[in-house]
mmCIF file of C-alpha atoms in Angstrom:
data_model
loop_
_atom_site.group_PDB
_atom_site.id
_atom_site.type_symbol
_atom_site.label_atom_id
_atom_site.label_comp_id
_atom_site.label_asym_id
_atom_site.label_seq_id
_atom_site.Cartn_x
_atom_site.Cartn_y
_atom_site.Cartn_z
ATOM 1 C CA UNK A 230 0.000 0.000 0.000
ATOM 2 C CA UNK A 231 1.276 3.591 -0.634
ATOM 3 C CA UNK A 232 0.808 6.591 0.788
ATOM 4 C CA UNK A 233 1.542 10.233 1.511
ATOM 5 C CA UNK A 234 2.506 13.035 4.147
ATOM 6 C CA UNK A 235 4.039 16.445 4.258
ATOM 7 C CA UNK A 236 6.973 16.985 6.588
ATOM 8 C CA UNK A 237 9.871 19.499 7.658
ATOM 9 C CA UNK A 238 12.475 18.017 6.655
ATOM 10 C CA UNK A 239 15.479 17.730 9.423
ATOM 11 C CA UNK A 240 18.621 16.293 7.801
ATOM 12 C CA UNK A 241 20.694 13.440 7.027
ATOM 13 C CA UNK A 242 22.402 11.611 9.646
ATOM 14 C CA UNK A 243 25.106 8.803 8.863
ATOM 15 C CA UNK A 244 24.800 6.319 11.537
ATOM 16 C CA UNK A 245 28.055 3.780 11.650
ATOM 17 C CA UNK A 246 27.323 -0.317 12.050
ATOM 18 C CA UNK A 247 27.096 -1.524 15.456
ATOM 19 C CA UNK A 248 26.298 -4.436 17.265
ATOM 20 C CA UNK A 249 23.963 -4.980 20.396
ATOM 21 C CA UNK A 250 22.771 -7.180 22.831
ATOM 22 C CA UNK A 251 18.532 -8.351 22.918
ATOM 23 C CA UNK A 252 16.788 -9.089 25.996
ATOM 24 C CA UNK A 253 17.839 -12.951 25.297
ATOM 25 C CA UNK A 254 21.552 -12.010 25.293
ATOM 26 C CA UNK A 255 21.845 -12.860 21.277
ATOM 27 C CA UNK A 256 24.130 -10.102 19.997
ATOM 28 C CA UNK A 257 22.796 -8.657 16.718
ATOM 29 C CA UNK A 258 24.789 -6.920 13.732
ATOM 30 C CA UNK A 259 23.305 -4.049 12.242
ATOM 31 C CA UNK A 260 24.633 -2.175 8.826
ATOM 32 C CA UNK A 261 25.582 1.262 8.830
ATOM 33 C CA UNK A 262 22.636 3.233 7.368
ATOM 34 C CA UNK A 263 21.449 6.922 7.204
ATOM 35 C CA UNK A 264 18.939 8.140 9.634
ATOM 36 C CA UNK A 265 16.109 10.540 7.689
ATOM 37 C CA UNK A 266 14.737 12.788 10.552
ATOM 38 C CA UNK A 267 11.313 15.027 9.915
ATOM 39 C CA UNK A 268 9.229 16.730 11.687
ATOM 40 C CA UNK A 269 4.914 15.952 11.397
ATOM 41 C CA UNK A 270 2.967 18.837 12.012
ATOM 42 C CA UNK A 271 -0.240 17.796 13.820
ATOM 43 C CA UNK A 272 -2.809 20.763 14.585
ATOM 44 C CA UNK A 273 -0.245 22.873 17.240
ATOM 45 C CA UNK A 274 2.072 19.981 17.833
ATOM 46 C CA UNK A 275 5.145 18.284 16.362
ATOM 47 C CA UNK A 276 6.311 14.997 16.176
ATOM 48 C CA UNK A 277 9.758 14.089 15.092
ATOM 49 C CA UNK A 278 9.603 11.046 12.632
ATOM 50 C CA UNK A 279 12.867 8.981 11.805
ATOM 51 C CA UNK A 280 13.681 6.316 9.626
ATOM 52 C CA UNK A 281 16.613 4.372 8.724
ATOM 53 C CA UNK A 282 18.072 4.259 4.931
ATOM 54 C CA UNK A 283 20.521 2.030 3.385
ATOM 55 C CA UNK A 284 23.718 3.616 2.501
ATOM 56 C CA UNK A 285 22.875 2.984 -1.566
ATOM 57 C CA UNK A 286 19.145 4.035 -1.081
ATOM 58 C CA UNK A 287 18.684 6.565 -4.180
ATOM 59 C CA UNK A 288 16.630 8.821 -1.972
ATOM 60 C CA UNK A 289 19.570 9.654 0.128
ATOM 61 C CA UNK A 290 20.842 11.752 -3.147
ATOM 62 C CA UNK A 291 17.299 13.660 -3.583
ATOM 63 C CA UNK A 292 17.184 14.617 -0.041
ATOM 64 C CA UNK A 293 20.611 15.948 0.443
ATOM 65 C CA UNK A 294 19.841 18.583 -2.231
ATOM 66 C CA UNK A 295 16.896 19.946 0.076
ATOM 67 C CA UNK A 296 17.266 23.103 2.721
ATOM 68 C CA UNK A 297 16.819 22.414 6.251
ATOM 69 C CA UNK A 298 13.489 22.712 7.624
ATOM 70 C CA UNK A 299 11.930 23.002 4.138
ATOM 71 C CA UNK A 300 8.457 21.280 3.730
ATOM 72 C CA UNK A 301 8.873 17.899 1.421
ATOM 73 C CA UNK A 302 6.357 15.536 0.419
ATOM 74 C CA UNK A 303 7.307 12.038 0.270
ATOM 75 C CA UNK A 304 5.583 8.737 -0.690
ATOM 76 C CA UNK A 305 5.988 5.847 1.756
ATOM 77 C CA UNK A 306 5.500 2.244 0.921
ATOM 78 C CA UNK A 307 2.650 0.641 3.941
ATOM 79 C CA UNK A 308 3.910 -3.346 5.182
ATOM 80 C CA UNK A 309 1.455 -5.090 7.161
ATOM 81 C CA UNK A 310 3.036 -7.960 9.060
ATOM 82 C CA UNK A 311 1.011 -9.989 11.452
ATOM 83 C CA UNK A 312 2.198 -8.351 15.007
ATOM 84 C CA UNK A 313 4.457 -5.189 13.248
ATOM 85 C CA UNK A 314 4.137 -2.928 10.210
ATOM 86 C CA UNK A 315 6.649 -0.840 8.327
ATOM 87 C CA UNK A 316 6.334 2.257 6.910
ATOM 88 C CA UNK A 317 9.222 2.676 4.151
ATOM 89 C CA UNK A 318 10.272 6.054 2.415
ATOM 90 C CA UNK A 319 10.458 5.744 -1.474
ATOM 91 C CA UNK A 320 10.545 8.526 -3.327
ATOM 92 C CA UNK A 321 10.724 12.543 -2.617
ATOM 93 C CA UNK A 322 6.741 14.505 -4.356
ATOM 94 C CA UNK A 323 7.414 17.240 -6.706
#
């Protein structure tokens, strides 16, 4: 499912690969990846929204061309999973 929303955008954030330990003790790898932060703007409040990109995610080009704090519109790709969903950035709204 796709769908749509109008943001501030916030920046780019490289985050570097990392490991941690779950609540069962199993250590798990995770990639570096850039963090896309935005803010929501709901009636008088804000929410800051973030979600992680991989490093060769197209996207990452288009929105490092964009001023901080400048609204964007971006379509999302909607996964429903059976006790999670994921909410995917795809492609910057001109």
């Amino acid at each position: 499912m796709k769908c749509q929303g109008i943001f501030k955008f916030k920046g780019l954030q490289n985050r570097p690969a990392g490991v941690f330990t779950n609540e069962k003790g199993e250590q798990i790898k995770y990639d570096e990846a850039v963090q896309l932060k935005l803010d929501e703007i709901s009636g008088s409040t804000s929410y800051e929204r973030v979600f992680r990109l991989k490093k060769d995610n197209p996207l990452i080009g288009e929105l490092s061309k964009i001023a901080l704090y400048q609204d964007i519109k971006l379509e999302f790709d909607v996964q429903f999973y059976n006790n999670r969903s994921l909410v995917i950035p795809v492609s910057l709204v001109k």
